[in-house]
Tab-separated table of C-alpha atoms and ligand atoms in Angstrom:
chain	number	residue	atom	x	y	z
A	1	MET	CA	93.175	-38.811	-60.467
A	2	ILE	CA	93.839	-42.380	-61.564
A	3	ALA	CA	94.041	-43.018	-65.284
A	4	ALA	CA	92.071	-46.105	-66.259
A	5	SER	CA	94.901	-47.501	-68.343
A	6	GLY	CA	98.564	-47.371	-67.337
A	7	PRO	CA	99.565	-44.142	-65.613
A	8	SER	CA	102.112	-41.841	-67.113
A	9	PRO	CA	104.643	-41.987	-64.303
A	10	PHE	CA	104.943	-38.790	-62.296
A	11	ALA	CA	103.085	-36.651	-64.809
A	12	GLY	CA	101.988	-34.470	-61.901
A	13	ALA	CA	105.066	-33.768	-59.843
A	14	LEU	CA	107.371	-33.384	-62.818
A	15	ARG	CA	105.229	-30.592	-64.214
A	16	TRP	CA	106.562	-28.317	-61.501
A	17	THR	CA	110.007	-29.769	-60.943
A	18	ALA	CA	113.288	-28.390	-62.259
A	19	PRO	CA	114.671	-30.903	-64.816
A	20	ASP	CA	117.833	-31.660	-62.838
A	21	ALA	CA	115.909	-32.281	-59.617
A	22	GLU	CA	113.576	-35.110	-60.579
A	23	TRP	CA	115.412	-37.609	-58.457
A	24	ALA	CA	115.495	-35.313	-55.445
A	25	VAL	CA	111.736	-34.730	-55.617
A	26	LEU	CA	110.599	-38.274	-56.373
A	27	ALA	CA	112.973	-40.221	-54.137
A	28	GLN	CA	113.157	-37.864	-51.181
A	29	GLN	CA	111.238	-35.416	-49.091
A	30	PRO	CA	112.299	-32.840	-46.532
A	31	ARG	CA	112.172	-34.012	-42.967
A	32	GLN	CA	109.081	-32.885	-41.109
A	33	CYS	CA	109.391	-31.967	-37.464
A	34	SER	CA	106.609	-30.920	-35.147
A	35	ARG	CA	106.812	-28.009	-32.787
A	36	ALA	CA	106.982	-29.591	-29.390
A	37	ASP	CA	104.758	-26.931	-27.867
A	38	ALA	CA	102.077	-27.290	-30.541
A	39	VAL	CA	101.527	-31.012	-30.301
A	40	ALA	CA	99.588	-31.919	-27.217
A	41	SER	CA	99.076	-35.551	-28.120
A	42	ASP	CA	99.795	-37.794	-31.060
A	43	SER	CA	98.394	-35.793	-33.996
A	44	PRO	CA	94.813	-35.178	-32.896
A	45	PRO	CA	92.245	-35.467	-35.705
A	46	PRO	CA	92.117	-31.865	-36.960
A	47	ILE	CA	95.897	-31.713	-37.380
A	48	ALA	CA	96.008	-35.038	-39.189
A	49	ALA	CA	93.084	-34.018	-41.414
A	50	GLY	CA	94.756	-30.662	-42.040
A	51	GLU	CA	97.889	-32.405	-43.244
A	52	ALA	CA	95.802	-34.549	-45.613
A	53	LEU	CA	94.109	-31.436	-47.048
A	54	PHE	CA	97.450	-29.647	-47.327
A	55	ASN	CA	98.575	-32.484	-49.601
A	56	SER	CA	95.481	-32.494	-51.814
A	57	PRO	CA	94.872	-30.534	-55.054
A	58	ALA	CA	91.109	-30.777	-54.405
A	59	LEU	CA	91.395	-27.916	-51.907
A	60	LEU	CA	92.464	-25.536	-54.675
A	61	GLY	CA	90.507	-24.627	-57.784
A	62	GLY	CA	91.036	-23.620	-61.383
A	63	GLN	CA	94.418	-24.029	-63.018
A	64	ALA	CA	96.183	-24.942	-59.792
A	65	SER	CA	93.969	-27.929	-59.169
A	66	LYS	CA	94.044	-28.958	-62.843
A	67	ALA	CA	97.820	-28.975	-62.736
A	68	GLY	CA	97.608	-31.185	-59.628
A	69	LEU	CA	99.126	-28.541	-57.374
A	70	SER	CA	98.523	-28.712	-53.648
A	71	CYS	CA	99.946	-26.645	-50.814
A	72	ALA	CA	102.541	-29.410	-50.477
A	73	ALA	CA	103.761	-28.988	-54.068
A	74	CYS	CA	105.392	-25.744	-52.928
A	75	HIS	CA	105.716	-26.501	-49.222
A	76	ARG	CA	106.990	-30.086	-49.261
A	77	SER	CA	106.504	-31.705	-45.844
A	78	GLY	CA	105.252	-28.245	-44.880
A	79	ARG	CA	108.697	-26.821	-45.571
A	80	ASP	CA	109.839	-25.256	-48.855
A	81	ASN	CA	110.657	-26.673	-52.270
A	82	PRO	CA	113.957	-25.456	-53.735
A	83	HIS	CA	113.170	-27.482	-56.885
A	84	PHE	CA	109.760	-25.951	-57.657
A	85	LEU	CA	109.801	-24.636	-61.214
A	86	MET	CA	106.802	-23.781	-63.361
A	87	PRO	CA	107.521	-21.429	-66.242
A	88	GLN	CA	104.271	-19.516	-65.675
A	89	LEU	CA	105.052	-18.956	-61.999
A	90	SER	CA	108.773	-19.141	-61.316
A	91	SER	CA	111.739	-16.987	-62.203
A	92	ALA	CA	114.180	-19.518	-60.733
A	93	PRO	CA	113.833	-22.899	-59.015
A	94	GLY	CA	112.309	-22.478	-55.545
A	95	THR	CA	110.319	-19.349	-56.419
A	96	ALA	CA	106.658	-18.782	-57.217
A	97	ASP	CA	104.414	-15.840	-57.962
A	98	VAL	CA	101.264	-16.489	-55.991
A	99	THR	CA	99.597	-13.322	-57.220
A	100	ASN	CA	99.692	-14.507	-60.815
A	101	SER	CA	96.598	-14.573	-63.002
A	102	PHE	CA	97.482	-18.156	-63.916
A	103	PHE	CA	95.843	-19.242	-60.670
A	104	GLY	CA	92.840	-16.971	-60.636
A	105	PRO	CA	91.806	-13.477	-61.626
A	106	GLN	CA	90.950	-12.180	-58.160
A	107	ARG	CA	94.328	-11.267	-56.776
A	108	ALA	CA	96.273	-11.056	-60.008
A	109	ASN	CA	98.373	-7.942	-59.736
A	110	GLY	CA	99.412	-7.890	-63.388
A	111	ARG	CA	103.093	-8.202	-62.524
A	112	PHE	CA	105.352	-11.221	-62.717
A	113	ASP	CA	106.989	-11.063	-59.314
A	114	PRO	CA	107.968	-14.486	-58.014
A	115	VAL	CA	109.460	-14.713	-54.528
A	116	ALA	CA	111.256	-17.516	-52.707
A	117	ILE	CA	108.832	-20.126	-51.365
A	118	PRO	CA	109.157	-19.857	-47.588
A	119	ASP	CA	109.884	-22.796	-45.269
A	120	LEU	CA	106.789	-22.879	-43.070
A	121	ALA	CA	108.878	-24.218	-40.179
A	122	MET	CA	110.487	-20.780	-39.912
A	123	PRO	CA	108.789	-17.782	-38.355
A	124	GLY	CA	107.348	-15.668	-41.182
A	125	LYS	CA	105.279	-12.602	-41.777
A	126	VAL	CA	102.017	-14.318	-40.862
A	127	SER	CA	101.482	-14.854	-37.145
A	128	ARG	CA	100.914	-18.484	-36.183
A	129	ALA	CA	99.438	-17.578	-32.790
A	130	ALA	CA	96.425	-19.781	-32.055
A	131	ASP	CA	94.549	-16.906	-30.419
A	132	ARG	CA	94.823	-14.688	-33.504
A	133	PRO	CA	92.891	-14.977	-36.778
A	134	ASP	CA	95.879	-14.092	-39.003
A	135	LEU	CA	96.821	-17.584	-40.162
A	136	THR	CA	93.264	-18.745	-40.843
A	137	ARG	CA	92.560	-15.540	-42.752
A	138	PHE	CA	95.769	-15.850	-44.767
A	139	ILE	CA	94.996	-19.451	-45.748
A	140	ARG	CA	91.408	-18.572	-46.649
A	141	ASN	CA	92.634	-15.839	-48.982
A	142	LEU	CA	95.240	-18.140	-50.502
A	143	VAL	CA	92.678	-20.818	-51.276
A	144	VAL	CA	89.907	-18.565	-52.543
A	145	GLU	CA	91.620	-15.541	-54.009
A	146	GLU	CA	94.919	-16.868	-55.261
A	147	PHE	CA	94.058	-20.442	-56.128
A	148	SER	CA	90.380	-20.011	-57.129
A	149	GLY	CA	89.255	-22.702	-54.697
A	150	ALA	CA	85.735	-22.977	-53.312
A	151	GLU	CA	85.078	-21.094	-50.065
A	152	PRO	CA	86.413	-23.451	-47.354
A	153	SER	CA	84.295	-24.171	-44.292
A	154	ALA	CA	85.458	-23.019	-40.867
A	155	ALA	CA	86.364	-26.612	-39.982
A	156	THR	CA	88.494	-26.922	-43.137
A	157	LEU	CA	90.403	-23.758	-42.301
A	158	ASP	CA	90.820	-24.759	-38.672
A	159	ALA	CA	92.291	-28.101	-39.696
A	160	LEU	CA	94.725	-26.499	-42.156
A	161	ALA	CA	95.790	-23.847	-39.666
A	162	ALA	CA	96.175	-26.471	-36.921
A	163	TYR	CA	98.517	-28.441	-39.151
A	164	VAL	CA	100.527	-25.397	-40.263
A	165	ARG	CA	101.003	-24.402	-36.608
A	166	THR	CA	102.634	-27.732	-35.808
A	167	ILE	CA	105.280	-27.457	-38.547
A	168	GLY	CA	108.513	-26.819	-36.732
A	169	ARG	CA	112.251	-26.734	-37.112
A	170	CYS	CA	114.158	-29.985	-36.851
A	171	PRO	CA	116.932	-30.334	-34.280
A	172	ALA	CA	120.312	-29.160	-35.588
A	173	GLY	CA	122.088	-31.990	-37.377
A	174	ASP	CA	118.830	-33.918	-37.784
A	175	ASP	CA	117.388	-32.173	-40.811
A	176	GLN	CA	118.379	-34.631	-43.550
A	177	ALA	CA	116.036	-35.417	-46.430
A	178	GLN	CA	114.040	-38.605	-45.873
A	179	PRO	CA	113.296	-41.350	-48.395
A	180	LEU	CA	109.768	-41.164	-49.813
A	181	ARG	CA	107.895	-44.372	-49.131
A	182	LEU	CA	104.583	-46.095	-49.706
A	183	ALA	CA	103.987	-45.653	-45.974
A	184	ASP	CA	103.856	-41.869	-46.485
A	185	GLN	CA	100.942	-42.207	-48.892
A	186	LEU	CA	99.224	-44.861	-46.752
A	187	ARG	CA	99.494	-42.626	-43.701
A	188	LEU	CA	97.821	-39.735	-45.523
A	189	ILE	CA	95.039	-42.068	-46.686
A	190	ASP	CA	94.461	-43.181	-43.077
A	191	GLN	CA	94.436	-39.560	-41.938
A	192	SER	CA	91.991	-38.533	-44.678
A	193	ILE	CA	89.591	-41.339	-43.852
A	194	ALA	CA	89.808	-40.755	-40.097
A	195	GLY	CA	89.248	-37.052	-40.746
A	196	ALA	CA	86.248	-37.707	-42.992
A	197	ARG	CA	84.731	-39.996	-40.335
A	198	ALA	CA	85.080	-37.281	-37.729
A	199	VAL	CA	83.435	-34.574	-39.849
A	200	GLY	CA	80.071	-33.446	-38.609
A	201	GLY	CA	77.167	-34.693	-40.750
A	202	ASP	CA	76.377	-31.287	-42.209
A	203	ASP	CA	79.852	-30.381	-43.481
A	204	ARG	CA	79.506	-32.384	-46.632
A	205	ALA	CA	82.036	-30.292	-48.538
A	206	LEU	CA	84.785	-31.065	-46.023
A	207	ARG	CA	83.933	-34.756	-46.032
A	208	ARG	CA	84.165	-34.809	-49.821
A	209	GLN	CA	87.411	-32.905	-49.761
A	210	LEU	CA	88.965	-35.422	-47.386
A	211	ILE	CA	87.784	-38.266	-49.565
A	212	ALA	CA	89.266	-36.504	-52.586
A	213	ALA	CA	92.497	-36.190	-50.573
A	214	ALA	CA	92.548	-39.962	-50.014
A	215	ARG	CA	91.845	-40.578	-53.707
A	216	HIS	CA	94.704	-38.283	-54.666
A	217	GLN	CA	97.060	-40.417	-52.577
A	218	LEU	CA	95.723	-43.549	-54.298
A	219	GLY	CA	96.630	-41.858	-57.581
A	220	LEU	CA	100.168	-41.178	-56.367
A	221	ILE	CA	100.517	-44.826	-55.362
A	222	ASP	CA	99.211	-45.865	-58.792
A	223	GLU	CA	102.074	-43.970	-60.476
A	224	ARG	CA	104.611	-45.998	-58.520
A	225	TYR	CA	103.239	-49.308	-59.759
A	226	ALA	CA	103.339	-48.330	-63.431
A	227	ALA	CA	105.047	-51.488	-64.732
A	228	ALA	CA	102.930	-53.943	-66.734
A	229	ARG	CA	103.406	-56.646	-64.100
A	230	HIS	CA	101.446	-54.546	-61.611
A	231	ALA	CA	98.397	-54.252	-63.904
A	232	ALA	CA	96.098	-56.192	-61.548
A	233	LEU	CA	97.131	-54.042	-58.595
A	234	ARG	CA	96.458	-50.900	-60.583
A	235	ARG	CA	93.044	-52.138	-61.612
A	236	ASP	CA	92.192	-52.705	-57.967
A	237	LEU	CA	93.478	-49.251	-57.067
A	238	VAL	CA	91.129	-47.745	-59.657
A	239	MET	CA	88.224	-49.744	-58.229
A	240	ALA	CA	89.066	-48.743	-54.678
A	241	SER	CA	89.189	-45.105	-55.735
A	242	ARG	CA	85.825	-45.343	-57.492
A	243	ASP	CA	84.240	-47.032	-54.471
A	244	LEU	CA	85.541	-44.230	-52.317
A	245	ALA	CA	84.077	-41.589	-54.636
A	246	ARG	CA	80.696	-43.278	-54.439
A	247	ILE	CA	80.832	-43.315	-50.655
A	248	GLY	CA	81.728	-39.635	-50.670
A	249	ASP	CA	78.677	-38.838	-52.778
A	250	GLY	CA	76.321	-40.911	-50.631
A	251	ASP	CA	73.916	-39.226	-48.262
A	252	THR	CA	73.091	-41.948	-45.787
A	253	GLY	CA	75.132	-44.805	-44.424
A	254	TRP	CA	78.392	-43.282	-45.591
A	255	ARG	CA	80.155	-43.670	-42.249
A	256	PRO	CA	79.807	-47.472	-41.953
A	257	ALA	CA	80.566	-47.731	-45.684
A	258	LEU	CA	83.751	-45.751	-45.131
A	259	ASP	CA	84.771	-47.988	-42.221
A	260	LYS	CA	84.207	-51.047	-44.328
A	261	TRP	CA	86.170	-49.597	-47.231
A	262	HIS	CA	89.072	-48.737	-44.970
A	263	ALA	CA	89.200	-52.091	-43.177
A	264	ARG	CA	89.185	-53.865	-46.499
A	265	PHE	CA	91.799	-51.553	-47.984
A	266	VAL	CA	94.187	-52.066	-45.081
A	267	ALA	CA	93.738	-55.846	-45.006
A	268	LYS	CA	93.867	-56.512	-48.733
A	269	LEU	CA	95.115	-53.906	-51.177
A	270	GLY	CA	97.326	-52.139	-48.657
A	271	LEU	CA	98.981	-55.427	-47.819
A	272	ARG	CA	99.581	-56.331	-51.476
A	273	LEU	CA	101.055	-52.904	-52.122
A	274	ARG	CA	103.440	-53.315	-49.214
A	275	GLN	CA	104.452	-56.772	-50.359
A	276	ARG	CA	105.472	-55.370	-53.743
A	277	GLU	CA	106.926	-52.056	-52.669
A	278	ALA	CA	110.470	-53.358	-53.244
A	279	VAL	CA	109.692	-53.927	-56.936
A	280	SER	CA	107.772	-50.671	-57.392
A	281	LEU	CA	109.024	-47.169	-58.169
A	282	TYR	CA	109.291	-46.494	-54.448
A	283	ASP	CA	112.451	-48.545	-54.672
A	284	PRO	CA	115.404	-46.257	-55.513
A	285	ALA	CA	116.951	-48.615	-58.085
A	286	HIS	CA	113.668	-49.100	-59.948
A	287	LEU	CA	113.000	-45.386	-59.813
A	288	ARG	CA	116.421	-44.578	-61.244
A	289	HIS	CA	115.752	-46.880	-64.189
A	290	ALA	CA	112.322	-45.412	-64.819
A	291	LEU	CA	113.673	-41.868	-64.770
A	292	ALA	CA	116.496	-42.778	-67.129
A	293	ASP	CA	114.017	-44.403	-69.528
A	294	ARG	CA	111.344	-41.804	-69.738
A	295	ALA	CA	111.252	-38.956	-72.192
A	296	ARG	CA	110.346	-35.631	-70.684
A	297	PRO	CA	106.675	-34.913	-71.352
A	298	PRO	CA	105.745	-31.611	-72.976
A	299	ASP	CA	104.793	-28.905	-70.498
B	301	LIG	C1	102.776	-22.175	-56.146
B	301	LIG	C2	103.451	-22.332	-54.864
B	301	LIG	C3	102.650	-22.230	-53.585
B	301	LIG	C4	101.527	-22.957	-53.233
B	301	LIG	C5	100.770	-23.961	-54.065
B	301	LIG	C6	101.220	-22.557	-51.860
B	301	LIG	N1	102.120	-21.658	-51.417
B	301	LIG	FE1	102.214	-20.908	-49.536
B	301	LIG	N2	103.577	-19.563	-50.164
B	301	LIG	C7	104.181	-19.548	-51.412
B	301	LIG	C8	104.991	-18.353	-51.539
B	301	LIG	C9	105.832	-17.946	-52.754
B	301	LIG	C10	104.836	-17.640	-50.330
B	301	LIG	C11	105.448	-16.288	-49.953
B	301	LIG	C12	104.461	-15.218	-50.362
B	301	LIG	C13	104.875	-13.868	-49.933
B	301	LIG	O1	105.890	-13.706	-49.266
B	301	LIG	O2	104.106	-12.950	-50.282
B	301	LIG	C14	103.946	-18.451	-49.483
B	301	LIG	C15	103.591	-18.119	-48.171
B	301	LIG	C16	102.842	-18.924	-47.322
B	301	LIG	C17	102.623	-18.687	-45.909
B	301	LIG	C18	103.138	-17.497	-45.116
B	301	LIG	C19	104.485	-17.784	-44.514
B	301	LIG	C20	104.945	-16.607	-43.685
B	301	LIG	O3	105.712	-15.796	-44.204
B	301	LIG	O4	104.506	-16.491	-42.534
B	301	LIG	C21	101.817	-19.699	-45.440
B	301	LIG	C22	101.303	-19.895	-44.015
B	301	LIG	C23	101.526	-20.548	-46.570
B	301	LIG	N3	102.175	-20.064	-47.695
B	301	LIG	C24	100.704	-21.656	-46.518
B	301	LIG	C25	100.208	-22.260	-47.678
B	301	LIG	C26	99.043	-23.127	-47.717
B	301	LIG	C27	98.199	-23.540	-46.507
B	301	LIG	C28	98.857	-23.472	-49.018
B	301	LIG	C29	97.735	-24.272	-49.619
B	301	LIG	C30	96.416	-23.718	-49.445
B	301	LIG	C31	99.943	-22.857	-49.792
B	301	LIG	N4	100.717	-22.117	-48.946
B	301	LIG	C32	100.133	-23.046	-51.149
B	301	LIG	C33	104.050	-20.519	-52.389
B	301	LIG	C34	103.002	-21.410	-52.441
């Protein structure tokens, strides 16, 4: 998650990004639109928690999780990713072989047969109907059999499926890429924490997964404040992440501890991050410089 000393900027995302698309992936994200008929109110908790899990490598296991891959690495904003490129998995940018032994032995079919990563806003081969088990079953098999993740609880799968069902097409002419901002990471942290709070006391695995999802977002923020002048901020991000891990491991009193952590994060660290966003790598000009300066890390 967060390296103790200076992060290597974007080590994660660039591992699966075509070399000519770094800017497109780090500065922008596809627009996300909700299906009007699927959203009854303003992102009820399972949908918001599902989105947080969708963005977290902790849901997956084995090589996928080690590489920092999440569902969102391939389905950015729940859509597709025309820039996804990992030599072990892709034949061309935007393709992946999800039956590859790289991810796990269970479903490996012994062939290298990448296909285009589908845009989940479009109708596909898996039914999204809420009264059918198809989507939940598909996601369960993806997590466990293709990505070697731990068996997800029913609540985990419900949250993921609830989120996937809301992903919809954007109105014609309103489907432009959006700038990627600190607020995107902060929103997913809020959603992870709210989701973890709402988890029933006995689903410890889901609670931990949501906390891991929040910590992953803290790590992504950390990468954007890589400059030496942000050292104090980064130190505090590491501390906040460690505190969160401890709360996740705790058996009793974790809910009030989580509330306290969140209130403090919003009032203090969150505020400082916002105040310096314009001089971080969320700012397009700073990002351009950083990308021009860095040497491509070995794969
Ligand atoms: C390495 C890239 C990659 C990752 C990571 C990934 N997917 Fe996919 N996803 C694909 C590809 C490629 C397909 C198309 C597979 C096919 O057609 O057989 C797909 C298909 C799907 C579909 C079916 C779409 C349809 O046709 O109806 C759903 C739903 C889906 N993924 C959700 C997820 C979820 C949830 C996760 C995380 C647990 C995830 N994906 C992680 C690449 C990925």
